[in-house]
Short mmCIF file of C-alpha atoms in Angstrom, two decimals:
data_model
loop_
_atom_site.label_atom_id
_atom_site.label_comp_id
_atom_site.label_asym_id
_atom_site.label_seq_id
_atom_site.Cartn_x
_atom_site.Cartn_y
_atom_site.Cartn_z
CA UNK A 12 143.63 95.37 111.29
CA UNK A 13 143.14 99.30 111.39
CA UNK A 14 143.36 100.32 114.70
CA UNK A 15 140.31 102.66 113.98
CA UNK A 16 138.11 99.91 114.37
CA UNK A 17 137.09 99.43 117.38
CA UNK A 18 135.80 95.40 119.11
CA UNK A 19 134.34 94.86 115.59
CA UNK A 20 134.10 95.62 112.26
CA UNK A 21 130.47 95.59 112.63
CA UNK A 22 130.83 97.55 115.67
CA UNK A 23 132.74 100.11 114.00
CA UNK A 24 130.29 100.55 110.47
CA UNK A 25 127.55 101.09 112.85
CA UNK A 26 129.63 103.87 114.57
CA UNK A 27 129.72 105.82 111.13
CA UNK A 28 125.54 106.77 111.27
CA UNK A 29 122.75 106.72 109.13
CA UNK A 30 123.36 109.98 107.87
CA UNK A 31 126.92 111.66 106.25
CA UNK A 32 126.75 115.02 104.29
CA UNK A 33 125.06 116.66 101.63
CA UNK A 34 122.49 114.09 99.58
CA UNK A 35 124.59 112.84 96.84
CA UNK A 36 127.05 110.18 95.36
CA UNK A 37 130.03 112.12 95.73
CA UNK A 38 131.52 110.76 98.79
CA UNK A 39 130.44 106.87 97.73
CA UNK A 40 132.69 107.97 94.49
CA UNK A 41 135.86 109.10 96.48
CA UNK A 42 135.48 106.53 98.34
CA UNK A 43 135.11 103.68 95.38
CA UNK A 44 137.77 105.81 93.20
CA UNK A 45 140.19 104.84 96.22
CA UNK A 46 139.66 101.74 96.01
CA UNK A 47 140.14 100.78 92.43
CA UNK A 48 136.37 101.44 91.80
CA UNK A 49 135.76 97.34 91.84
CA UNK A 50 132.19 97.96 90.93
CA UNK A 51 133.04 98.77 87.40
CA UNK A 52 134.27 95.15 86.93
CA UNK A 53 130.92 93.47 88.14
CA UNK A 54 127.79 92.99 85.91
CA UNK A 55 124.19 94.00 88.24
CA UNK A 56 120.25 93.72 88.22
CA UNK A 57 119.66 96.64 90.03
CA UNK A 58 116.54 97.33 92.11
CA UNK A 59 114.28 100.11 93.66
CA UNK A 60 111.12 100.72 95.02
CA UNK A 61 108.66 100.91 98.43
CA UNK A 62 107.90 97.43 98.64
CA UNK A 63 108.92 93.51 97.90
CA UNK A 64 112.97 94.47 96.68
CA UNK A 65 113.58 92.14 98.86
CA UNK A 66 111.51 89.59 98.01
CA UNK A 67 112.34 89.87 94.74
CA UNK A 68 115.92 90.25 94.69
CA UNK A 69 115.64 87.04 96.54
CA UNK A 70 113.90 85.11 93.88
CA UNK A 71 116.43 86.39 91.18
CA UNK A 72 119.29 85.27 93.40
CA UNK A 73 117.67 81.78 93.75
CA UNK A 74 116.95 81.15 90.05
CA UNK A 75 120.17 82.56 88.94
CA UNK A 76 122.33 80.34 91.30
CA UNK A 77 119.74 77.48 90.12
CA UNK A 78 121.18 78.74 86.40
CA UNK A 79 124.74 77.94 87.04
CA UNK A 80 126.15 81.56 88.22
CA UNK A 81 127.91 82.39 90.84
CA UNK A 82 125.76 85.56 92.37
CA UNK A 83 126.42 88.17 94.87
CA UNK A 84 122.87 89.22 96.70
CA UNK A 85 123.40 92.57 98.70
CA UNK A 86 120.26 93.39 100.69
CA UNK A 87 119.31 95.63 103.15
CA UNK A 88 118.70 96.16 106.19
CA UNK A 89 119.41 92.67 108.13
CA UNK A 90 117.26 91.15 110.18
CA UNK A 91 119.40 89.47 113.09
CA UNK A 92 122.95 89.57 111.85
CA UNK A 93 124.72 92.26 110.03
CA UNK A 94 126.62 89.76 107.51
CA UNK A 95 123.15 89.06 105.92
CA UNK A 96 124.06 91.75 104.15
CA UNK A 97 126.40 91.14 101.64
CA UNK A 98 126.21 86.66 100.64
CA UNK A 99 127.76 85.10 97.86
CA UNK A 100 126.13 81.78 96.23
CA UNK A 101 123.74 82.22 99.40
CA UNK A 102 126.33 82.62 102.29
CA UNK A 103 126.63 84.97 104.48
CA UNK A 104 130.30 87.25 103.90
CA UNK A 105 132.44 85.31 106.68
CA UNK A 106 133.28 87.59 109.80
CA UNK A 107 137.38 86.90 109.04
CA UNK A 108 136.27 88.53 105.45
CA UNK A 109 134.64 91.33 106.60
CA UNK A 110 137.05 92.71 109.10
CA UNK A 111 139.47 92.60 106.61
CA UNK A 112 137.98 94.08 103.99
CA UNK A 113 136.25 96.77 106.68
CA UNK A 114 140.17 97.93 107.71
CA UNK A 115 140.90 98.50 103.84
CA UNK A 116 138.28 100.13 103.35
CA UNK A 117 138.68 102.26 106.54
CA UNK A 118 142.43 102.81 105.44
CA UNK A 119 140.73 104.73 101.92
CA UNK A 120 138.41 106.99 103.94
CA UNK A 121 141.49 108.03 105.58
CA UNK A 122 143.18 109.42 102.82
CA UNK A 123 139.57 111.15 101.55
CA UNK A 124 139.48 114.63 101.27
CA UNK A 125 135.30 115.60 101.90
CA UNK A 126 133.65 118.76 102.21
CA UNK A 127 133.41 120.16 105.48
CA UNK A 128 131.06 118.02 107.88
CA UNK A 129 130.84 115.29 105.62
CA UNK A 130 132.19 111.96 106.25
CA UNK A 131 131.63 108.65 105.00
CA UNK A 132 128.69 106.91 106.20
CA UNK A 133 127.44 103.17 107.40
CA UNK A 134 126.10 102.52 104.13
CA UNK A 135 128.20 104.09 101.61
CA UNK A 136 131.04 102.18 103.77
CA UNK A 137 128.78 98.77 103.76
CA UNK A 138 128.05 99.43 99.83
CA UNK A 139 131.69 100.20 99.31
CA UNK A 140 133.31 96.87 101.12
CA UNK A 141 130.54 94.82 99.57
CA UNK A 142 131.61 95.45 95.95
CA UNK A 143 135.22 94.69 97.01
CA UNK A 144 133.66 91.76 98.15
CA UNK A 145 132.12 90.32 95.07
CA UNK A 146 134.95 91.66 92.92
CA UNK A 147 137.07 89.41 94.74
CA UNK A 148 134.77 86.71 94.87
CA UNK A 149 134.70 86.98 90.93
CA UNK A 150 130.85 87.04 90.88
CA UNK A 151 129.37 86.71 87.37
CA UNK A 152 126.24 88.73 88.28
CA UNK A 153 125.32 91.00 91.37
CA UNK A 154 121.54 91.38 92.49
CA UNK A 155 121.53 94.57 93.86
CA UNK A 156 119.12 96.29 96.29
CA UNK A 157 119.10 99.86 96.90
CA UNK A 158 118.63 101.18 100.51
CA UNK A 159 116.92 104.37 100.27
CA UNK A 160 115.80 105.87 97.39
CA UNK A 161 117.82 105.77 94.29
CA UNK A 162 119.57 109.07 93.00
CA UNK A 163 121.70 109.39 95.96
CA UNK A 164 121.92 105.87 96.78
CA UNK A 165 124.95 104.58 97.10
CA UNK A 166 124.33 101.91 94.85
CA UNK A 167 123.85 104.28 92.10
CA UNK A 168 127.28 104.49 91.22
CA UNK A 169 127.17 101.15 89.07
CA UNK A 170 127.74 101.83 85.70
CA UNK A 171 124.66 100.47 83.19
CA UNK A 172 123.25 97.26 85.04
CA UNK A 173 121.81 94.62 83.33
CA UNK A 174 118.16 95.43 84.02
CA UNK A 175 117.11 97.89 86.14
CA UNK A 176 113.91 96.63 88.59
CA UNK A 177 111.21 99.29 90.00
CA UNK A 178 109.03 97.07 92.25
CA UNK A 179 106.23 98.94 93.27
CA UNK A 180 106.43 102.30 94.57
CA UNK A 181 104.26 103.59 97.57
CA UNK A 182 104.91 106.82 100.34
CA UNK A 183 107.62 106.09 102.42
CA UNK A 184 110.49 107.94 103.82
CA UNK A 185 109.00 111.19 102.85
CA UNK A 186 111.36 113.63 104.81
CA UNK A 187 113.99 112.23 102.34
CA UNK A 188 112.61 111.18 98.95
CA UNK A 189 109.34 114.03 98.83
CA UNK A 190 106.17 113.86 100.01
CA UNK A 191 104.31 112.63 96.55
CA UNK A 192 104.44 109.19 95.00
CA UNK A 193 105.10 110.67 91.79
CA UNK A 194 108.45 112.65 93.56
CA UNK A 195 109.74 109.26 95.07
CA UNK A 196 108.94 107.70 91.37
CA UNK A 197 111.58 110.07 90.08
CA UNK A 198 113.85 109.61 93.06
CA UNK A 199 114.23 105.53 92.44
CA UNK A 200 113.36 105.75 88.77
CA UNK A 201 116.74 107.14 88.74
CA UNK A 202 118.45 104.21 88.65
CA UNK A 203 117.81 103.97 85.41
CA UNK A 204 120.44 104.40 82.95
CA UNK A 205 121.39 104.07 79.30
CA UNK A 206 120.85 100.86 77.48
CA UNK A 207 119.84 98.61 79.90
CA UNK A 208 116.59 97.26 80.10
CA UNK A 209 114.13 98.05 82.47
CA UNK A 210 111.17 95.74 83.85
CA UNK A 211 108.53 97.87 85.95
CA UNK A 212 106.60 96.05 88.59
CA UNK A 213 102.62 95.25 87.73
CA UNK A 214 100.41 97.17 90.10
CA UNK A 215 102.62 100.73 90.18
CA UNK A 216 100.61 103.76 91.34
CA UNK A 217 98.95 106.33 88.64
CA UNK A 218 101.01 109.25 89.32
CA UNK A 219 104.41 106.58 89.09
CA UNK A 220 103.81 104.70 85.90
CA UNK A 221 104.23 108.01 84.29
CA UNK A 222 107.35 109.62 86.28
CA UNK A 223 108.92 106.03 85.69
CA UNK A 224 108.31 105.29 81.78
CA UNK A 225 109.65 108.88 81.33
CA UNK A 226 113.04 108.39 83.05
CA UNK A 227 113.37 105.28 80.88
CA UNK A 228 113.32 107.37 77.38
CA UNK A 229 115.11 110.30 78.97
CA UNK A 230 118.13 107.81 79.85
CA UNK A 231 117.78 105.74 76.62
CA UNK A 232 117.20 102.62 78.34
CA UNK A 233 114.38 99.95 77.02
CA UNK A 234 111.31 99.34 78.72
CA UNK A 235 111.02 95.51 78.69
CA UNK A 236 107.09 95.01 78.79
CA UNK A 237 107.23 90.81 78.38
CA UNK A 238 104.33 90.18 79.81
CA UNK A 239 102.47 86.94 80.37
CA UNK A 240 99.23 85.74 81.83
CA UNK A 241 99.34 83.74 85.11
CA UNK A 242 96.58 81.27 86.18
CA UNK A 243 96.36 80.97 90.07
CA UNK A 244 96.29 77.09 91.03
CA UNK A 245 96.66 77.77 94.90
CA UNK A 246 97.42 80.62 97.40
CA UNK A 247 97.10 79.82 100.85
CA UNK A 248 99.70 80.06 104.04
CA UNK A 249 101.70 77.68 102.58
CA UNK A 250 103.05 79.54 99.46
CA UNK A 251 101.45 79.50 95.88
CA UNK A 252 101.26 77.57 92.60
CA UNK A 253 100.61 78.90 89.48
CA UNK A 254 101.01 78.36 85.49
CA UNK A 255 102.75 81.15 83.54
CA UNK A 256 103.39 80.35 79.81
CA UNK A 257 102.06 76.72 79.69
CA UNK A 258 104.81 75.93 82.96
CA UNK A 259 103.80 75.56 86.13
CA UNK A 260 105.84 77.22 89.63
CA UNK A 261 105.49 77.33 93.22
CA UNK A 262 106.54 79.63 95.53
CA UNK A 263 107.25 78.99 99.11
CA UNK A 264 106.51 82.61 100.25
CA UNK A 265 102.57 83.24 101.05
CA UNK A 266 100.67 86.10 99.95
CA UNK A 267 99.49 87.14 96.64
CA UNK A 268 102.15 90.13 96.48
CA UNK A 269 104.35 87.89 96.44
CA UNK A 270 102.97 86.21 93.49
CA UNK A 271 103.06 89.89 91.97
CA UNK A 272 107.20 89.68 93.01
CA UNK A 273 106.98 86.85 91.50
CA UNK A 274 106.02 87.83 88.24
CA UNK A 275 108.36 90.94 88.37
CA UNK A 276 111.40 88.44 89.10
CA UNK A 277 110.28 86.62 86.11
CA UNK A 278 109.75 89.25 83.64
CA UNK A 279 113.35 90.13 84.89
CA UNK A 280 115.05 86.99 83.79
CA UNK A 281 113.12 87.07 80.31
CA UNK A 282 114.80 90.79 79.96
CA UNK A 283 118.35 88.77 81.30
CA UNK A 284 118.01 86.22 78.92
CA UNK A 285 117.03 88.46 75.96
CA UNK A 286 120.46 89.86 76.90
CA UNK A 287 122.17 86.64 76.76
CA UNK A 288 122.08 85.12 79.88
CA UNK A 289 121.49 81.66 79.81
CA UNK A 290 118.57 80.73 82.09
CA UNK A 291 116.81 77.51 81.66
CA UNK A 292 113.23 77.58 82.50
CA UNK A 293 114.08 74.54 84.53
CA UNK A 294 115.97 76.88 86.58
CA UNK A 295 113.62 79.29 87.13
CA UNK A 296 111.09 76.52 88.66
CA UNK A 297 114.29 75.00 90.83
CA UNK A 298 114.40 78.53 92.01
CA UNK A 299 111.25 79.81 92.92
CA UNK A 300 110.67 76.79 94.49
CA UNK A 301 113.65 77.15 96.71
CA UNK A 302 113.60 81.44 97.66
CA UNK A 303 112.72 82.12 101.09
CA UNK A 304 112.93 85.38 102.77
CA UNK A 305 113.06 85.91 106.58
CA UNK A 306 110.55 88.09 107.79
CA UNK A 307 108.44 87.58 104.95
CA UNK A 308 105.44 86.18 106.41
CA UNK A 309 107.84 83.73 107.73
CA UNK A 310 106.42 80.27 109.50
CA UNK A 311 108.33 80.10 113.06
CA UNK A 312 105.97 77.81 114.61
CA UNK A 313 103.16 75.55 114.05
CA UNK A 314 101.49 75.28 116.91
CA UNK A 315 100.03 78.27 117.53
CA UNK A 316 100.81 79.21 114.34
CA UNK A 317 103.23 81.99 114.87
CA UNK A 318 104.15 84.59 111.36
CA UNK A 319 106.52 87.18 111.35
CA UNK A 320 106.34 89.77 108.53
CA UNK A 321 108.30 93.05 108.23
CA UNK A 322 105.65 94.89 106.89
CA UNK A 323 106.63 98.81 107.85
CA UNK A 324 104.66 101.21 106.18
CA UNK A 325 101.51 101.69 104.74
CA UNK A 326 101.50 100.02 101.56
CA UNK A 327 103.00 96.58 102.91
CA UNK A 328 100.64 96.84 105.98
CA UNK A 329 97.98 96.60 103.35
CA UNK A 330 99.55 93.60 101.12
CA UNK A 331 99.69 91.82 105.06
CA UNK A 332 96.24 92.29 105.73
CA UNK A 333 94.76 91.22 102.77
CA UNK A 334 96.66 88.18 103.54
CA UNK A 335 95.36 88.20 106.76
CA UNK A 336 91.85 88.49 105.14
CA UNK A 337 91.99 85.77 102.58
CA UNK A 338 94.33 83.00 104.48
CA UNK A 339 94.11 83.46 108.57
CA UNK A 340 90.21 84.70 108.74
CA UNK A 341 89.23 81.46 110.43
CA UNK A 342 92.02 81.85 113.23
CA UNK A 343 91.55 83.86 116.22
CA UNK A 344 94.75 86.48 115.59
CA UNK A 345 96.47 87.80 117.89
CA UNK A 346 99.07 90.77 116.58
CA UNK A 347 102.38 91.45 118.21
CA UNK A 348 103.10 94.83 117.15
CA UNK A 349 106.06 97.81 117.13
CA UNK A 350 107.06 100.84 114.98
CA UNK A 351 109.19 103.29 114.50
CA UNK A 352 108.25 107.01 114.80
CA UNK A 353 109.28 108.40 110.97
CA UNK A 354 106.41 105.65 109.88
CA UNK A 355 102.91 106.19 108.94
CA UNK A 356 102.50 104.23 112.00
CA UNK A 357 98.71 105.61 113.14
CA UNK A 358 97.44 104.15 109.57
CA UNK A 359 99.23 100.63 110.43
CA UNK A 360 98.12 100.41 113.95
CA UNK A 361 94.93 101.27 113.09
CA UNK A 362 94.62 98.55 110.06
CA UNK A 363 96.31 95.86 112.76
CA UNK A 364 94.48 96.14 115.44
CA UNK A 365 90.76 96.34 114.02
CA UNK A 366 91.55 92.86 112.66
CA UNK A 367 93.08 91.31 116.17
CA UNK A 368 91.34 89.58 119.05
CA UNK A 369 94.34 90.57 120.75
CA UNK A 370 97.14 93.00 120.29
CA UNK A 371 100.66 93.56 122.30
CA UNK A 372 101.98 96.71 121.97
CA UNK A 373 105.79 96.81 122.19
CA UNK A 374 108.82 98.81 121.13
CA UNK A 375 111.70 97.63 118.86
CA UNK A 376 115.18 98.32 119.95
CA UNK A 377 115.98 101.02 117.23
CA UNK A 378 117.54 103.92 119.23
CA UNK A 379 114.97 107.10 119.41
CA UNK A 380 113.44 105.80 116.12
CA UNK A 381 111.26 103.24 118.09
CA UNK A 382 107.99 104.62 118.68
CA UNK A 383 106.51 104.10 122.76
CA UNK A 384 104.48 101.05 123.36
CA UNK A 385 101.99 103.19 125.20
CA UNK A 386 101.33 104.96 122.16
CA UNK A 387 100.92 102.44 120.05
CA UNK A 388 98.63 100.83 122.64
CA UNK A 389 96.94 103.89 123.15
CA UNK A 390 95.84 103.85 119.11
CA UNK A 391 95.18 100.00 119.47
CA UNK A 392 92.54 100.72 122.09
CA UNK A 393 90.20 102.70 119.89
CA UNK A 394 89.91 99.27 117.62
CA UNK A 395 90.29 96.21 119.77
CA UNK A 396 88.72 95.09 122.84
CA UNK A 397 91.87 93.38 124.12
CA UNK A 398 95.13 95.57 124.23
CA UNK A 399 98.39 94.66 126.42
CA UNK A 400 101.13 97.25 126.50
CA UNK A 401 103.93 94.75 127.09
CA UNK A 402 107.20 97.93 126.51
CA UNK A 403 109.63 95.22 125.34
CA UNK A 404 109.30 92.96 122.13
CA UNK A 405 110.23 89.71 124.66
CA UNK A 406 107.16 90.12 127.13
CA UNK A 407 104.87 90.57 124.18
CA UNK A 408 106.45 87.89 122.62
CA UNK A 409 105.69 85.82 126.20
CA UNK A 410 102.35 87.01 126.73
CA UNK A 411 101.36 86.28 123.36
CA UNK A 412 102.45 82.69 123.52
CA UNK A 413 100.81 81.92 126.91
CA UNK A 414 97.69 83.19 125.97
CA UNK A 415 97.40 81.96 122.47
CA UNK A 416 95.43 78.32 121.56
CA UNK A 417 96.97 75.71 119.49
CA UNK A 418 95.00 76.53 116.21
CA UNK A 419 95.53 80.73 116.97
CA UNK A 420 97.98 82.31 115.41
CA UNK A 421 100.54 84.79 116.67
CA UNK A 422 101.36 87.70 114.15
CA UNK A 423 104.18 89.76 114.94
CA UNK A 424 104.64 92.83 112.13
CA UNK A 425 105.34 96.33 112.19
CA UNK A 426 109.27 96.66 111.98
CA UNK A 427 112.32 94.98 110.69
CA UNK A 428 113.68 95.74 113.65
CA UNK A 429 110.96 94.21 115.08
CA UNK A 430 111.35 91.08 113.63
CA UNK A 431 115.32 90.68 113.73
CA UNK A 432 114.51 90.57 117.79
CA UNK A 433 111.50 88.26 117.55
CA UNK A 434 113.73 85.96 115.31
CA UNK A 435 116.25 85.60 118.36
CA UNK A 436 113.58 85.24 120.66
CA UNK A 437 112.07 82.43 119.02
CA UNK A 438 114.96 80.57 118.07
CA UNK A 439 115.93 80.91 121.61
CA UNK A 440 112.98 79.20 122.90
CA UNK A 441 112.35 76.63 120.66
CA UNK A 442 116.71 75.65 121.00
CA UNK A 443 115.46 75.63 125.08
CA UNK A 444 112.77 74.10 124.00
CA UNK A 445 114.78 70.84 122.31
#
């Protein structure tokens, strides 16, 4: 291995920064150029927006592998370990993989020749290594998240994907992608390219629908409309089941935006199969029924009832809440919560903690991004009569626990990075536990 790697590959991508240069593809295109451009090779749904990617890249994956294919799912960020990343046919990239494929693709940023101050970054590296990845793995299909954005996203250097996906679109990451919905609409609406079809989440802002259905006819692409009436049968903590074109699904995933991610995922395989993909509708039930994402309102424990959900920003505090509303208004709550600064975090504290009996206050591990407990306790105090500033996600964690009744339930939102800790913490306890 390149001895410019230091311990571990991960150890090393995470060395390279958030940040690289100048806004723009041209350093992921050196890059891929050096290495054989393997992307070109590899067939893609492609998908941007605010809110549920995710969760719907993971119900594509699901259904598609249910189809028959063999289908790289590259996601971002992870949640407790880095390899979550990048999975083939569900599995994680193995660790022997990726530090081999990390000192190649080290070796080709070597030989790069950038503009001054510019270097390649984590994620142009992780994007870059991934598609070697599938290449090699011979993937038929990719499903393809975006990080941030989408006309400098590293991503964006696919040639014509299958469908493009534009889940729905709220403010987020402002500093980078403007400070309108309709600007960030044009930023990930800028995936879109020629002759590929495009399915546009239900539920898209005004000022997007607009700034999207315009990039699609600038680019030549086809909007795929496909629409089809679902009739709710249940939505409760559990997951849902509904009937969509005389079938029925169910969907292990509460939450009724996930039902609208559910709807987008389908709409997408109709667009696939109109392309020739061959997707039984047998497949797409085996599927749904079997897509789970962590930190998706995700069921840790029973007893208290304990939820994690990676809701970050505005617009997904308010999908969480209406959850909260419709399926957990009989339980007494009590909300584990941490941010980070660059959020709209005084509009998600504020939404938390009026709902809460009781709310920890904590701070994620994320570097100088995490925002101070005591601020976030000092918000919660305006709203709840019951407000612990706990510092680190373990003693809120604790406190929470001890203080919580069998039929409460623990709620522990606010950051991914949030929840990647709480997932350790829990699985730690409950492995003591056995």
């Amino acid at each position: 291995m390149n001895t410019a790697i230091p311990k571990t590959a991960v150890d090393y991508i995470h060395s390279l920064g958030r940040f690289s240069g100048a806004p723009g593809l041209h350093r992921i295109r050196a890059l891929c150029a050096a290495l054989g451009n393997p992307q070109d090779g590899l067939k893609f749904v492609h998908l941007a927006g605010t809110n549920g990617k995710g969760s719907t890249a993971c119900m594509l994956d699901s259904v598609l592998r249910a189809a028959g294919y063999h289908v790289g799912l590259y996601t971002s960020p992870y949640l407790v370990q880095f390899h979550e990343r990048i999975r083939v046919d569900g599995v994680m990239i193995p660790d022997a993989d990726l530090t081999r494929l990390s000192a190649r693709v080290a070796q080709a940023c070597e030989g790069l020749t950038l503009p001054e101050g510019e270097h390649i970054g984590e994620f142009e590296f992780t994007t870059a290594l991934a598609f070697l990845y599938f290449a090699e793995q011979r993937c038929d299909i990719v499903v393809l998240e975006t990080g941030l954005g989408g006309r400098c996203d590293a991503t964006n250097i696919i040639l014509a994907p299958e469908v493009c996906v534009i889940t729905p679109i709220s403010r987020d990451h402002m500093a980078v992608l403007g400070d309108t919905v309709a600007k960030i609409a044009a930023e990930k609406a800028a995936i879109i390219k020629p002759a590929c079809a495009v399915v546009c989440a239900e539920g898209q802002p005004d000022e997007a629908l607009p700034v999207i259905r315009r990039a699609c006819d600038a680019a030549g692409a086809v909007w795929y409309a496909g629409m089809q009436e679902m009739q709710l049968l249940r939505c409760d903590i559990m997951g849902s089941a509904f009937v969509r074109g005389g079938q029925g699904y169910t969907i292990p995933m509460p939450g009724r935006h996930q039902l609208q991610n559910a709807q987008t995922a389908l709409r997408t395989l109709a667009a696939l199969r109109e392309r020739g993909w061959n997707i039984p509708q047998e497949a797409e039930v085996r599927g749904l029924a079997r897509a789970r994402m962590p930190g998706r309102l995700e069921r840790m424990v029973d007893q208290p009832l304990v939820l994690l959900d990676g809701a970050h920003n505005a617009a997904g505090v308010a999908a969480l809440t209406r959850t909260v509303d419709e399926m957990l208004k009989m339980r007494r709550l009590l909300v584990v919560m941490g941010m980070v600064k660059d959020k709209e975090y005084g509009e998600c504290i504020y939404e938390m903690s009026r709902r809460a009996d009781v709310f920890f206050a904590c701070a994620p591990e994320a570097d100088t991004r995490a925002l101070p407990a005591q601020t976030a306790a000092a918000i919660a105090e305006q709203h709840c009569g019951e407000v612990y500033d706990c510092h680190t996600v373990e003693r809120a964690i604790e406190l929470a626990l001890e203080k919580a009744a069998p039929r409460d339930c623990v709620l522990v939102c606010g950051s991914l990075y949030l929840i990647g800790e709480a997932e350790k913490i829990l699985r730690t306890r409950q492995k003591a536990a056995e």
